[in-house]
XYZ file of C-alpha atoms in Angstrom:
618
model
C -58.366 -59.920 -14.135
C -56.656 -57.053 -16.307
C -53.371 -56.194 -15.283
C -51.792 -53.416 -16.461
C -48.481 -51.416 -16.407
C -48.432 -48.043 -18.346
C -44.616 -47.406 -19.254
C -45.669 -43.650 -20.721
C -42.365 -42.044 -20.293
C -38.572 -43.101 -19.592
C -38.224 -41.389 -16.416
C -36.728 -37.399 -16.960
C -35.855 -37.363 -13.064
C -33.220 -39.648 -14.011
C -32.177 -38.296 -17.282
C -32.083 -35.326 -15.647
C -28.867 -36.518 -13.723
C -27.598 -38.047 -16.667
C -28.538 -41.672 -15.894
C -28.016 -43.485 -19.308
C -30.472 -46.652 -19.098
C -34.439 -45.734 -18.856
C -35.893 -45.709 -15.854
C -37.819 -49.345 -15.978
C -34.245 -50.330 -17.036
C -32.217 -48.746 -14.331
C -30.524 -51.332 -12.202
C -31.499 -51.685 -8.082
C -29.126 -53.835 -6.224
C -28.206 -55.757 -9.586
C -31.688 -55.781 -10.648
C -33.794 -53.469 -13.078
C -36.628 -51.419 -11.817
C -39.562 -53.171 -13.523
C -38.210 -56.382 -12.437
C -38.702 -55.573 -8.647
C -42.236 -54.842 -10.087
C -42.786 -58.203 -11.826
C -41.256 -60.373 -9.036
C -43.124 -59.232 -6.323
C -46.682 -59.279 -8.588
C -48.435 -62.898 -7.358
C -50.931 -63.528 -10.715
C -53.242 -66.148 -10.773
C -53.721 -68.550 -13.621
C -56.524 -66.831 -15.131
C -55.133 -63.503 -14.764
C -53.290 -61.416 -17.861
C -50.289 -59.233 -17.738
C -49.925 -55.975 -20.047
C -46.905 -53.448 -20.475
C -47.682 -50.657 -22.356
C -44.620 -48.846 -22.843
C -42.832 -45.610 -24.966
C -41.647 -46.235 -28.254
C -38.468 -44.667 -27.543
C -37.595 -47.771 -25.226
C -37.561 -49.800 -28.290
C -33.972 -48.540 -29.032
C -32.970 -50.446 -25.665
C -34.241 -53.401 -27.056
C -36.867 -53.500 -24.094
C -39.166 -56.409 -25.078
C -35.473 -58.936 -25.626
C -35.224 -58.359 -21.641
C -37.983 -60.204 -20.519
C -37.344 -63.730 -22.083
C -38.002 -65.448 -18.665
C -41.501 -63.573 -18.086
C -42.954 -65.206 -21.236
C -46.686 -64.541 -20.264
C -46.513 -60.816 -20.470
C -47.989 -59.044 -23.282
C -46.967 -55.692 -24.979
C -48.184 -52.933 -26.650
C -45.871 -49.767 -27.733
C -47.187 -46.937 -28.181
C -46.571 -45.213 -31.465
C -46.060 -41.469 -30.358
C -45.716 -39.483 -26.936
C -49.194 -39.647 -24.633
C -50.174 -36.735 -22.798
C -51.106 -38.197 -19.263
C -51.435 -42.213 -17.631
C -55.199 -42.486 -18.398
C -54.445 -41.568 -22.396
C -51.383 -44.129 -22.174
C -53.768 -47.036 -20.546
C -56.689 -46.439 -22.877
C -54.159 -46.935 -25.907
C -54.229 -50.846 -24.570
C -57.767 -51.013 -22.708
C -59.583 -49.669 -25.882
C -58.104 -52.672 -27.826
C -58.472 -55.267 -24.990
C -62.512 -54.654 -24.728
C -63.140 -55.972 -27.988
C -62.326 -59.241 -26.219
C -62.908 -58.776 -22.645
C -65.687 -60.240 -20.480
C -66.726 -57.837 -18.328
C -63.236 -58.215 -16.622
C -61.530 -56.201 -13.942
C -58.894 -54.017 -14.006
C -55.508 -53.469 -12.071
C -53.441 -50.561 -12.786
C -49.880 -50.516 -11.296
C -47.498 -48.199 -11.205
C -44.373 -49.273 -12.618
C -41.826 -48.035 -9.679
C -43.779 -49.586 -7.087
C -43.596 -52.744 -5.761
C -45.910 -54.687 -2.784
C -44.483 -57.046 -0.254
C -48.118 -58.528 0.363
C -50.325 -60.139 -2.303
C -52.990 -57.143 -2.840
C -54.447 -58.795 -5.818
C -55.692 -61.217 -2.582
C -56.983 -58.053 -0.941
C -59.023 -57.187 -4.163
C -63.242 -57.879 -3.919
C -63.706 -57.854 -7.875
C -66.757 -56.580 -7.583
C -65.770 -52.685 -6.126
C -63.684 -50.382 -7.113
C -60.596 -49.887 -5.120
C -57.645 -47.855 -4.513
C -54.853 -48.660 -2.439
C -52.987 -46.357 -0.002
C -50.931 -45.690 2.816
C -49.922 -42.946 5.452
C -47.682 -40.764 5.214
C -45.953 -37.807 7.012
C -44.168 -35.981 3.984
C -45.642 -32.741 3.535
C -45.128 -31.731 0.169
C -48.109 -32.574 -2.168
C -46.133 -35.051 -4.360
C -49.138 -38.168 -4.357
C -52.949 -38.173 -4.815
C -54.471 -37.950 -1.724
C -57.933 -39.960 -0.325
C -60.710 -39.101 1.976
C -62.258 -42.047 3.725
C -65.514 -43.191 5.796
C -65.124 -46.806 7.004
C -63.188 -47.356 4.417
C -65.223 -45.829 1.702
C -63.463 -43.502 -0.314
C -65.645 -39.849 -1.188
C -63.082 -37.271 -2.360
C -59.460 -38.053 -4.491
C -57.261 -35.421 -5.032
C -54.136 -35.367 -7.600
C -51.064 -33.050 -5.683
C -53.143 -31.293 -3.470
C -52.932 -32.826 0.325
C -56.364 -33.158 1.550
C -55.172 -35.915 4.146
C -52.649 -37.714 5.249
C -53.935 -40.954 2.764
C -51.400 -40.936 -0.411
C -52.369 -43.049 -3.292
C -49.307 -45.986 -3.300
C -50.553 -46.523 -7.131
C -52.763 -49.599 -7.306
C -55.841 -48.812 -9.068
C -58.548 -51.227 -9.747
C -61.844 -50.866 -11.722
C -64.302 -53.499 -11.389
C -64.744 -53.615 -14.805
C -62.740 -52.732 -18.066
C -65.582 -51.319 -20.087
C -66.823 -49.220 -17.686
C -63.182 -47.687 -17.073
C -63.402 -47.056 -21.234
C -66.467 -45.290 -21.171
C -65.273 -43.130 -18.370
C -61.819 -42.317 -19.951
C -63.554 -41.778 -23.144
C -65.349 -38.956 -22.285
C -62.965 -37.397 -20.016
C -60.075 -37.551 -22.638
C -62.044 -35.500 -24.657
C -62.206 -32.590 -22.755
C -58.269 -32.942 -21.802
C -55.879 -35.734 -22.534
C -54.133 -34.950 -19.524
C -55.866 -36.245 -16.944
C -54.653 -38.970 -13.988
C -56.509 -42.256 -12.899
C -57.840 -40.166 -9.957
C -60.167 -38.075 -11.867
C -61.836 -41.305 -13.281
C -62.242 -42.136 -10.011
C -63.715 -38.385 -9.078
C -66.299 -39.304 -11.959
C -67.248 -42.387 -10.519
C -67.885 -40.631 -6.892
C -70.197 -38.468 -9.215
C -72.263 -40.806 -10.273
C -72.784 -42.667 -6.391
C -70.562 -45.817 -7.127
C -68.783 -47.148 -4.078
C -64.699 -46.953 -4.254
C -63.175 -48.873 -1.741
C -59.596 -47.761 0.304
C -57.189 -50.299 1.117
C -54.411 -49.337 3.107
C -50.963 -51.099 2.634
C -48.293 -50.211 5.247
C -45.088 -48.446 5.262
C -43.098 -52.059 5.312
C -45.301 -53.761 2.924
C -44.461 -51.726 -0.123
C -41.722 -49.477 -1.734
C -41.513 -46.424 -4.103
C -38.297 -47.129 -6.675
C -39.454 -43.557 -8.640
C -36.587 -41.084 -8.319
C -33.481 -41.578 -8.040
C -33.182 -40.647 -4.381
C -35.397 -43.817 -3.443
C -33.191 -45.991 -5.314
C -30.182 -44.771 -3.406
C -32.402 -44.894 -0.208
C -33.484 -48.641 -1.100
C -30.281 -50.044 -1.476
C -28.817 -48.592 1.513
C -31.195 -49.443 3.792
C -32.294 -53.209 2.376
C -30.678 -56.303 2.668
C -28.871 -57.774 -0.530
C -28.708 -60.715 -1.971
C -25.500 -62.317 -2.054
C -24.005 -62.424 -5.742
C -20.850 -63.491 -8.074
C -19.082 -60.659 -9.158
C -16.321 -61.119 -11.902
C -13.223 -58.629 -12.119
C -11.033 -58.053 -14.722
C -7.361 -57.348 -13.170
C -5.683 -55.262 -16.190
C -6.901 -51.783 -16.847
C -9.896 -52.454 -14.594
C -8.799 -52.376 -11.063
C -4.836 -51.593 -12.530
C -3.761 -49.808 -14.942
C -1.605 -51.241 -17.635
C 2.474 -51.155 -17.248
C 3.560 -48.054 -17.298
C 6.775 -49.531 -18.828
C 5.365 -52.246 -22.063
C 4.911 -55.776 -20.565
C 6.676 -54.903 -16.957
C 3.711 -55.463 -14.631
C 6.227 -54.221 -12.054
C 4.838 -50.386 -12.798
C 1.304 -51.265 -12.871
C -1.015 -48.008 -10.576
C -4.327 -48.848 -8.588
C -7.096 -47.556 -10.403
C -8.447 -46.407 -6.737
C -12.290 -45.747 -7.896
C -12.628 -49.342 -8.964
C -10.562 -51.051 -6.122
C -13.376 -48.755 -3.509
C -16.106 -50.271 -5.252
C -15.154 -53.432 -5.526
C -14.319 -53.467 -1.724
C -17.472 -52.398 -1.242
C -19.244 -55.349 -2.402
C -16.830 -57.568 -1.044
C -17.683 -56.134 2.275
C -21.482 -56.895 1.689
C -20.759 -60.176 1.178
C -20.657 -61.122 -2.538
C -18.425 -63.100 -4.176
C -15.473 -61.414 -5.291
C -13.769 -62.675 -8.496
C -10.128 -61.307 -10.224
C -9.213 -62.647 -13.409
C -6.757 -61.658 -15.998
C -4.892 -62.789 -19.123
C -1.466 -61.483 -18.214
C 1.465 -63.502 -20.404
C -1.349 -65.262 -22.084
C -0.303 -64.207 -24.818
C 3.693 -64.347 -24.398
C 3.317 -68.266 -23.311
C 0.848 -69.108 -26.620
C -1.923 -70.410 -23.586
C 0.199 -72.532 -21.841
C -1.630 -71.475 -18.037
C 1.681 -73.594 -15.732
C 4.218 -71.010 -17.212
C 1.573 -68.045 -16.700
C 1.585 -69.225 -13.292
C 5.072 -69.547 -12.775
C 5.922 -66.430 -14.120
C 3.141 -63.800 -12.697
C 1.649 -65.445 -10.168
C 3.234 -64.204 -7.154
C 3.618 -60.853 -8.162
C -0.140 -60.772 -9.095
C -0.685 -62.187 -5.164
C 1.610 -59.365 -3.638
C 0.188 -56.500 -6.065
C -3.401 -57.673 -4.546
C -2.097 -57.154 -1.089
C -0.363 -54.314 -1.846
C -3.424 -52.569 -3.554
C -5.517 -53.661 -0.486
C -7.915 -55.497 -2.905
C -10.192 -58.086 -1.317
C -11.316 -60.872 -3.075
C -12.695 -64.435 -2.551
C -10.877 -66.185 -6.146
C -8.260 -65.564 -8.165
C -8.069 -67.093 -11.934
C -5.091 -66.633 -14.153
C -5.492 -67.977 -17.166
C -8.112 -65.738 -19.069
C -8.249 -66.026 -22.928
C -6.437 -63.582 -24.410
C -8.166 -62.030 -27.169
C -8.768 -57.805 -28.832
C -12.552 -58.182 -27.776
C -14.785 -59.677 -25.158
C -18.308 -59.996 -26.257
C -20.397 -60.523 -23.550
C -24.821 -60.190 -22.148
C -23.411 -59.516 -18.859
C -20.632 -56.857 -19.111
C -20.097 -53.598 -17.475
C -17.555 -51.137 -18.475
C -15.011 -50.266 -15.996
C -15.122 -46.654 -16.841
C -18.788 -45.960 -16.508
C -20.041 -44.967 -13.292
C -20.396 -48.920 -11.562
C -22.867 -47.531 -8.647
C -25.521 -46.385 -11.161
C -24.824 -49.072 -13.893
C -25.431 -51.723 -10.952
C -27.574 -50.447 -8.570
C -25.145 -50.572 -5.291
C -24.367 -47.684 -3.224
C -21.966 -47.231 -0.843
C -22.987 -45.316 2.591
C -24.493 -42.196 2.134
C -22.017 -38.855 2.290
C -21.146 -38.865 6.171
C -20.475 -34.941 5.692
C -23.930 -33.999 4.508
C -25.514 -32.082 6.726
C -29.762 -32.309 7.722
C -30.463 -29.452 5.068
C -29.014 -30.916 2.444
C -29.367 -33.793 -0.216
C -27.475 -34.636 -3.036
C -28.303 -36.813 -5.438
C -25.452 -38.046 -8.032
C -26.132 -39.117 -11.246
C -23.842 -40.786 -14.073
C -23.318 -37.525 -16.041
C -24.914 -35.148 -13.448
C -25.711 -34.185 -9.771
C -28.496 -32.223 -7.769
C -27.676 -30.460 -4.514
C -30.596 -29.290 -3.018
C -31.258 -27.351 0.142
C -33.671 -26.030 2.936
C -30.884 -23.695 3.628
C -31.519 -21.460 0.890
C -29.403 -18.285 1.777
C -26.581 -20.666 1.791
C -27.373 -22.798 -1.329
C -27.329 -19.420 -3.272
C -23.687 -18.399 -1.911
C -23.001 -21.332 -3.162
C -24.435 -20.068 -5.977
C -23.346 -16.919 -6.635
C -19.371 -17.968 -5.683
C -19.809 -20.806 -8.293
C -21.169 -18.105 -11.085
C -18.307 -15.072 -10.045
C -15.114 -16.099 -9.298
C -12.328 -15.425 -12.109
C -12.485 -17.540 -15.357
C -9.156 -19.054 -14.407
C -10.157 -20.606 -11.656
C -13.539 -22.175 -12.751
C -12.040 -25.005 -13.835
C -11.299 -25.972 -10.390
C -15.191 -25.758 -8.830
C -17.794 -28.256 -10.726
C -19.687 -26.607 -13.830
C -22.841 -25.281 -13.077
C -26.108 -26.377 -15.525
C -29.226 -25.256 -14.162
C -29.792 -23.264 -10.878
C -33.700 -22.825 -8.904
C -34.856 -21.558 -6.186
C -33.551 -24.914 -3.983
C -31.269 -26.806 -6.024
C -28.668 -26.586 -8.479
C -27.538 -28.782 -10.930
C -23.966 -29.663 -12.023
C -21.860 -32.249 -14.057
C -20.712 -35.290 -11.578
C -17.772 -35.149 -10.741
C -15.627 -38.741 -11.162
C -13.391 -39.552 -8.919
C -12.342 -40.043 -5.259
C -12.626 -37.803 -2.362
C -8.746 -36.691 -0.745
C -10.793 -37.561 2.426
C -11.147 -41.400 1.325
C -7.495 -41.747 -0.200
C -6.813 -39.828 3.335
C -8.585 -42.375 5.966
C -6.587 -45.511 4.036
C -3.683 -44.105 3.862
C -3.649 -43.576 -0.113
C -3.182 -39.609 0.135
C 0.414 -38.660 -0.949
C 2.949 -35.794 0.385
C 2.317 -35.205 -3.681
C -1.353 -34.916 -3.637
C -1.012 -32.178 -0.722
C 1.617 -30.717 -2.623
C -0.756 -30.528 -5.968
C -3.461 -29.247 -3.492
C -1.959 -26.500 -2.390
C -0.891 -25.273 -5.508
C -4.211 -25.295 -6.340
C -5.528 -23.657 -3.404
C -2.595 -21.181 -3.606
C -3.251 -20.126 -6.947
C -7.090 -19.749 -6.401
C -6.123 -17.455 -3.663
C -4.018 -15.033 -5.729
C -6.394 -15.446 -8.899
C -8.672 -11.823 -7.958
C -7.791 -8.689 -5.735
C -10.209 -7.372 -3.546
C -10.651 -3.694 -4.442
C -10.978 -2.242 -1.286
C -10.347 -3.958 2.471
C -13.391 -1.846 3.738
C -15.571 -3.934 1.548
C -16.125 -6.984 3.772
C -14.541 -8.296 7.144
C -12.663 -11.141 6.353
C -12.362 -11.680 10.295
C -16.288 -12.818 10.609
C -15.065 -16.367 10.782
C -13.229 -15.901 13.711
C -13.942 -14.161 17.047
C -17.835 -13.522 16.915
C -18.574 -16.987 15.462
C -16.429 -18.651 17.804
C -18.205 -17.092 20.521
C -21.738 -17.912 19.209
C -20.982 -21.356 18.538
C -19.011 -21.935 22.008
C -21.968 -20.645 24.405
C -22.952 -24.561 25.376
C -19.289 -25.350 25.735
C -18.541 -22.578 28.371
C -19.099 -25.224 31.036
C -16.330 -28.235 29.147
C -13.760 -26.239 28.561
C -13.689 -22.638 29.799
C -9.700 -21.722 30.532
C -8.896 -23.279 26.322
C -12.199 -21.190 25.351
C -11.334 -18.167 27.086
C -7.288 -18.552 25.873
C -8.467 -19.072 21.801
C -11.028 -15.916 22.192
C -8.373 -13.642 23.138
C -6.049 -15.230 20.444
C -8.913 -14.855 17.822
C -9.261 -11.330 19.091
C -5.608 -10.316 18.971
C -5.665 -11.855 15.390
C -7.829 -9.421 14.177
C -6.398 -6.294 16.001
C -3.340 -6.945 14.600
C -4.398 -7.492 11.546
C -2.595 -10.982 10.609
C -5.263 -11.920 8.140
C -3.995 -11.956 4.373
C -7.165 -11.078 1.493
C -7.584 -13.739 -0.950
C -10.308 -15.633 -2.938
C -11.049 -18.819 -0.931
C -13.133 -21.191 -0.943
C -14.247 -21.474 2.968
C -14.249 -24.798 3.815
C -11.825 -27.313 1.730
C -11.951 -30.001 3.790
C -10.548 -32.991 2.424
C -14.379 -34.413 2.200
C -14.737 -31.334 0.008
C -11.880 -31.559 -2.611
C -12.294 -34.722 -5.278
C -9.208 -35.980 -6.738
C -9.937 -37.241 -10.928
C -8.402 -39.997 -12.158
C -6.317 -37.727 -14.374
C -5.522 -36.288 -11.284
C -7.337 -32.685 -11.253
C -8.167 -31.512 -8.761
C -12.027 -30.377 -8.099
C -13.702 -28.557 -5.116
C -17.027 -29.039 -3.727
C -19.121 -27.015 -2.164
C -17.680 -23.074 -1.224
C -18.851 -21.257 1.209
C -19.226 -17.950 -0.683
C -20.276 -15.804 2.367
C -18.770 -14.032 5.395
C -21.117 -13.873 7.804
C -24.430 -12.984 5.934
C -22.754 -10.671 3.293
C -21.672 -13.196 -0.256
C -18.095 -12.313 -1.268
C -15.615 -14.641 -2.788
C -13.050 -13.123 -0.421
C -11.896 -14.143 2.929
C -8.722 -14.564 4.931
C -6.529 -17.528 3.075
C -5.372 -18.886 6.480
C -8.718 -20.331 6.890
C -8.459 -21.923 4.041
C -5.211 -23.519 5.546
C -6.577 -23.870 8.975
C -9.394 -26.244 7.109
C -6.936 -28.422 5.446
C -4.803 -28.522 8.617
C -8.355 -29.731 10.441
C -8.381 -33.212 8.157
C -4.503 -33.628 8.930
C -5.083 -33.581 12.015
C -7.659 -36.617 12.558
C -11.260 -35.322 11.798
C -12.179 -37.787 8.433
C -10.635 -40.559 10.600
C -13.537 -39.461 13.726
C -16.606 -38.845 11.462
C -15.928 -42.711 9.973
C -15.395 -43.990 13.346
C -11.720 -45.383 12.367
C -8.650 -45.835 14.078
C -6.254 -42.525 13.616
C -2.959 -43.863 12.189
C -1.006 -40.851 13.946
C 2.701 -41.879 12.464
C 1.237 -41.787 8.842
C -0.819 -38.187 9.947
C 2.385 -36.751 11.413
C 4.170 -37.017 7.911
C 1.671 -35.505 6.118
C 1.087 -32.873 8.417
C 4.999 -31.660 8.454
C 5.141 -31.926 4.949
C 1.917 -29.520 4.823
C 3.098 -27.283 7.228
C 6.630 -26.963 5.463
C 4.346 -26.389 2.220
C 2.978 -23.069 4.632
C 6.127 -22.310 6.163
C 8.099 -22.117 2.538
C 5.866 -20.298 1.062
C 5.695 -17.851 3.659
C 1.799 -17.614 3.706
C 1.422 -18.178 7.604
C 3.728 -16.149 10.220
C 4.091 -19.498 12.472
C 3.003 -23.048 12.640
C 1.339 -21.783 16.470
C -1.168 -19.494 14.288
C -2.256 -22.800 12.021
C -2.525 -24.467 15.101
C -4.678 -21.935 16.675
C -6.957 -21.621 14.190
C -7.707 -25.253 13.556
C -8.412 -25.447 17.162
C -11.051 -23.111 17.136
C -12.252 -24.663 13.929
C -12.720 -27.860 15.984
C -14.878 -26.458 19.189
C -17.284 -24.560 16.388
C -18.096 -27.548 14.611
C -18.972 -29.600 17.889
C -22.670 -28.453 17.902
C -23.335 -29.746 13.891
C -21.887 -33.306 14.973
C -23.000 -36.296 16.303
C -22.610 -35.796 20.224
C -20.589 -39.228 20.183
C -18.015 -37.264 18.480
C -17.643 -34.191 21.168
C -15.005 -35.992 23.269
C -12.535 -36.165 20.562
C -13.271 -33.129 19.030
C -12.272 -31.509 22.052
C -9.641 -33.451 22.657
C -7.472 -32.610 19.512
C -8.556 -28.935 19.966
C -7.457 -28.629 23.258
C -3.878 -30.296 22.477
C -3.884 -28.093 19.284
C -3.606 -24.776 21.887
């Protein structure tokens, strides 16, 4: 049998997002794409393996990375093809000279099968494998069967629930030639589906094989990878960190290791690994140099500080080897640089966003990200706020690159979330102070025209009553007491106008390593009208929500209250000084409504607590 993998393109979902390997190339839990292909393929001695791939791969050196599969055979393809069946007739045209009447296998090369199908295959029928599936949008080819005997194939148009998993075999080579000849002659776009569509023409039987859900998987955008290597078990590996301007920066003072900083994006990821269960290396070649290689006075001088800066830093490792070489360059097949983006260069991602909601995914890429959304009317205040607010302030919000009618896309955003540095104990009475700086001068940075032009009160009384109906029956006396507050709020008109950004969570607001500060995703609305404008106390009243516990409840961890109640004086002296609230009791007040309308868009498991910080909030 003829096996064959077309390679036609390099994958634009993921260059879309900035991803900088091809897609074949693009790492899955430490291993590339086409290599979960390969490993999982069970050949047979007579059978032959072909990659035909796209020239531009050649600048990656492509062909050097399979040195231990040294029975596959290659053929690249000297300019861009317009479709899979005029990529795989590049090779099969060549290989009939020489064939025997053989079969042939076509594979997809993001898919992968669990089970041996080339033992499902009867050589002497056509046959396409496929599997169930409940997503509605037309993404796949789709199958009709009778007892198994395929009659109508359809490329992205759903005519069942029977995708194509792409596995394509053709009982013979020459007779998939003649078929592709003529049919790339009328349009050199075509898929593998309409070769089957002319076989159904002329009465030959195509056979459906179904694989299962479990006995397969899809590696072909980037949102399955992330998917994958959440959900699937790893393999335990060695990882090997540098110490020194990897996971800490270098002295800020020459040679005193004293004033070394956590780099904090590093230390997370490594963590994260460790607490999957690889191996966990640190080495470094501090005073390598200073004691010519001589590793007992290395040890004697920088080995305990090196041990307390570890536990300091909260970095968890399994070995620790002083001692490293010292030398200008390290040369090596099997290093990663600290400053690229280590989740996409090695294929491990940490748990997915515990803040997104249902309607939303976002997928993050090494230079950019997709958000995309069911909730469209939202997605485009998003929009629209990202697009209009003042010049000055842009450089606050992530840059917008291309907007449609579900998604936009933005450069990604590197660094850590104030929520993480928040939850273990990292955030500083600094950072808050640098926050609301930022969030102070974004408020002043536009004045709204006219007052009469929106209600910047929609976020409080009506919502809170729409949201609250179910809770009418928990907690009816605080309900009742925070309506009339809410009410009195807006009567009296203690509101101030601002530009805000509606809901700067900590989750929201990303802190750079040059430490900028960047906000994620604005609400741009009140109520269903867009406006950048709102009432800058609930702007406050959102950052007072994350002081107050609610990071530390979505990730299920202990709230460390003595290290909260510092932060949370020094934030409301930040409000107080600045005289932009009347009264720490109005902060409070708001927050605790903010807490009983967000009930119904958590987990239930959640309620309890929710309701118990609003209620001592009051």
């Amino acid at each position: 049998m003829i096996i064959i993998i077309p390679l036609g393109g390099i994958g634009k979902r993921f260059s879309d997002l900035g991803y900088n390997d091809p897609k074949p190339l693009v790492k899955v839990l430490g291993k590339e794409i086409i290599f979960w292909v390969l490993d999982n393929l069970r050949l047979k001695k007579k059978d032959k393996l072909y990659i035909v791939y796209n020239n531009q791969l050649e600048k990656f050196s492509f062909e050097e990375h399979f040195a231990k599969y040294p029975n596959i055979n290659f053929l690249k393809l000297d300019h861009n093809t317009h479709g899979p069946v005029e990529t795989i007739y590049k090779l099969t045209s060549i290989l009939e000279k020489n064939s025997k009447n053989e079969g042939l296998l076509i594979l997809d090369g993001d898919t992968f099968y669990k089970k041996n199908i080339i033992n499902l295959i009867d050589k002497n029928v056509h046959t396409v494998f496929y599997h169930k599936t409940k997503i509605k949008e037309p993404i796949f080819s789709y199958v009709k069967l009778n007892k198994n005997k395929i009659y109508k194939i359809v490329e992205k148009k759903k005519i069942s629930n029977n995708a194509n998993t792409g596995a394509y075999f053709f009982n013979n080579i020459k007779k998939f030639n003649a078929y592709s000849k003529s049919a790339l002659k009328k349009d050199k776009r075509i898929y593998v589906s309409d070769i089957y569509n002319l076989l159904l023409k002329n009465k030959e039987t195509i056979k459906g094989i179904e694989i299962k859900e479990k006995e397969f998987d899809c590696l072909g955008t980037p949102k399955q990878v992330i998917d994958f290597s959440k959900k699937n078990k790893v393999e335990k590996k060695r990882f090997c960190f540098d110490l020194d301007n990897t996971l800490v920066t270098y002295p800020k003072v020459k040679d005193d290791y004293n004033t070394v900083k956590p780099i904090i994006k590093n230390i997370k990821f490594l963590n994260f690994l460790h607490s999957q269960g690889h191996y966990i290396i640190i080495y470094t070649a501090r005073r390598m140099r200073t004691h010519n290689g001589n590793i007992k006075k290395v040890k004697k001088e920088i080995e305990n500080l090196t041990l307390n800066q570890l536990k300091l830093f909260k970095i968890r490792y399994d070995e620790l080897i002083l001692g490293k070489p010292y030398a200008n360059f390290y040369i090596d097949d099997l290093s990663i640089n600290p400053i690229e983006n280590l989740n996409t260069k090695l294929g491990y991602y940490e748990t997915k966003d515990y803040l997104t909601r249902n309607f939303n995914e976002v997928i993050v890429g090494e230079k950019f990200t997709i958000k995309k959304s069911s909730n469209i009317n939202k997605l485009n205040s998003e929009i629209n706020f990202l697009q209009k607010i003042p010049s000055k302030i842009k450089k606050f919000f992530p840059k917008i690159k291309e907007t449609g009618k579900n998604f936009y896309k933005m450069d990604t955003v590197d660094g850590l979330k104030l929520s993480y540095l928040l939850v273990n104990n990292l955030l500083t009475k600094e950072d808050l102070t640098n926050l609301f700086k930022k969030l102070n001068f974004i408020h002043k940075s536009k004045t709204l025209r006219s007052q009469n032009l929106i209600n910047i009160y929609d976020n409080y009384s009506n919502k809170f009553n729409l949201r609250t109906k179910n809770l009418r029956k928990y907690k009816k006396k605080y309900l009742n007491k925070l309506n009339e507050y809410l009410k009195d709020y807006e009567n009296f008109n203690k509101g101030k106008v601002g530009v805000i950004h509606g809901d700067p969570v900590l989750s929201n607001i990303i802190k750079k390593n040059n430490s900028d500060l960047i906000f994620l995703d604005p609400r741009g609305s009140l109520g269903k009208k867009f406006t950048i404008f709102g009432d800058i106390n609930y702007d406050f009243a959102k950052i007072y929500q994350s002081l107050t516990g609610y990071e530390y409840i979505i990730l299920d961890k202990k709230i460390d209250q003595a290290y909260l109640s510092e932060l949370k004086n020094h934030f409301e002296k930040l409000v107080l000084d600045n005289k932009q609230i009347d009264n720490i009791e109005t902060l409070k007040i708001l927050t605790s409504s903010l807490y009983f309308t967000l009930i119904n868009f958590h987990n239930k498991k959640y309620t309890s607590k929710f309701l118990d910080i609003a209620c001592k909030l009051i």
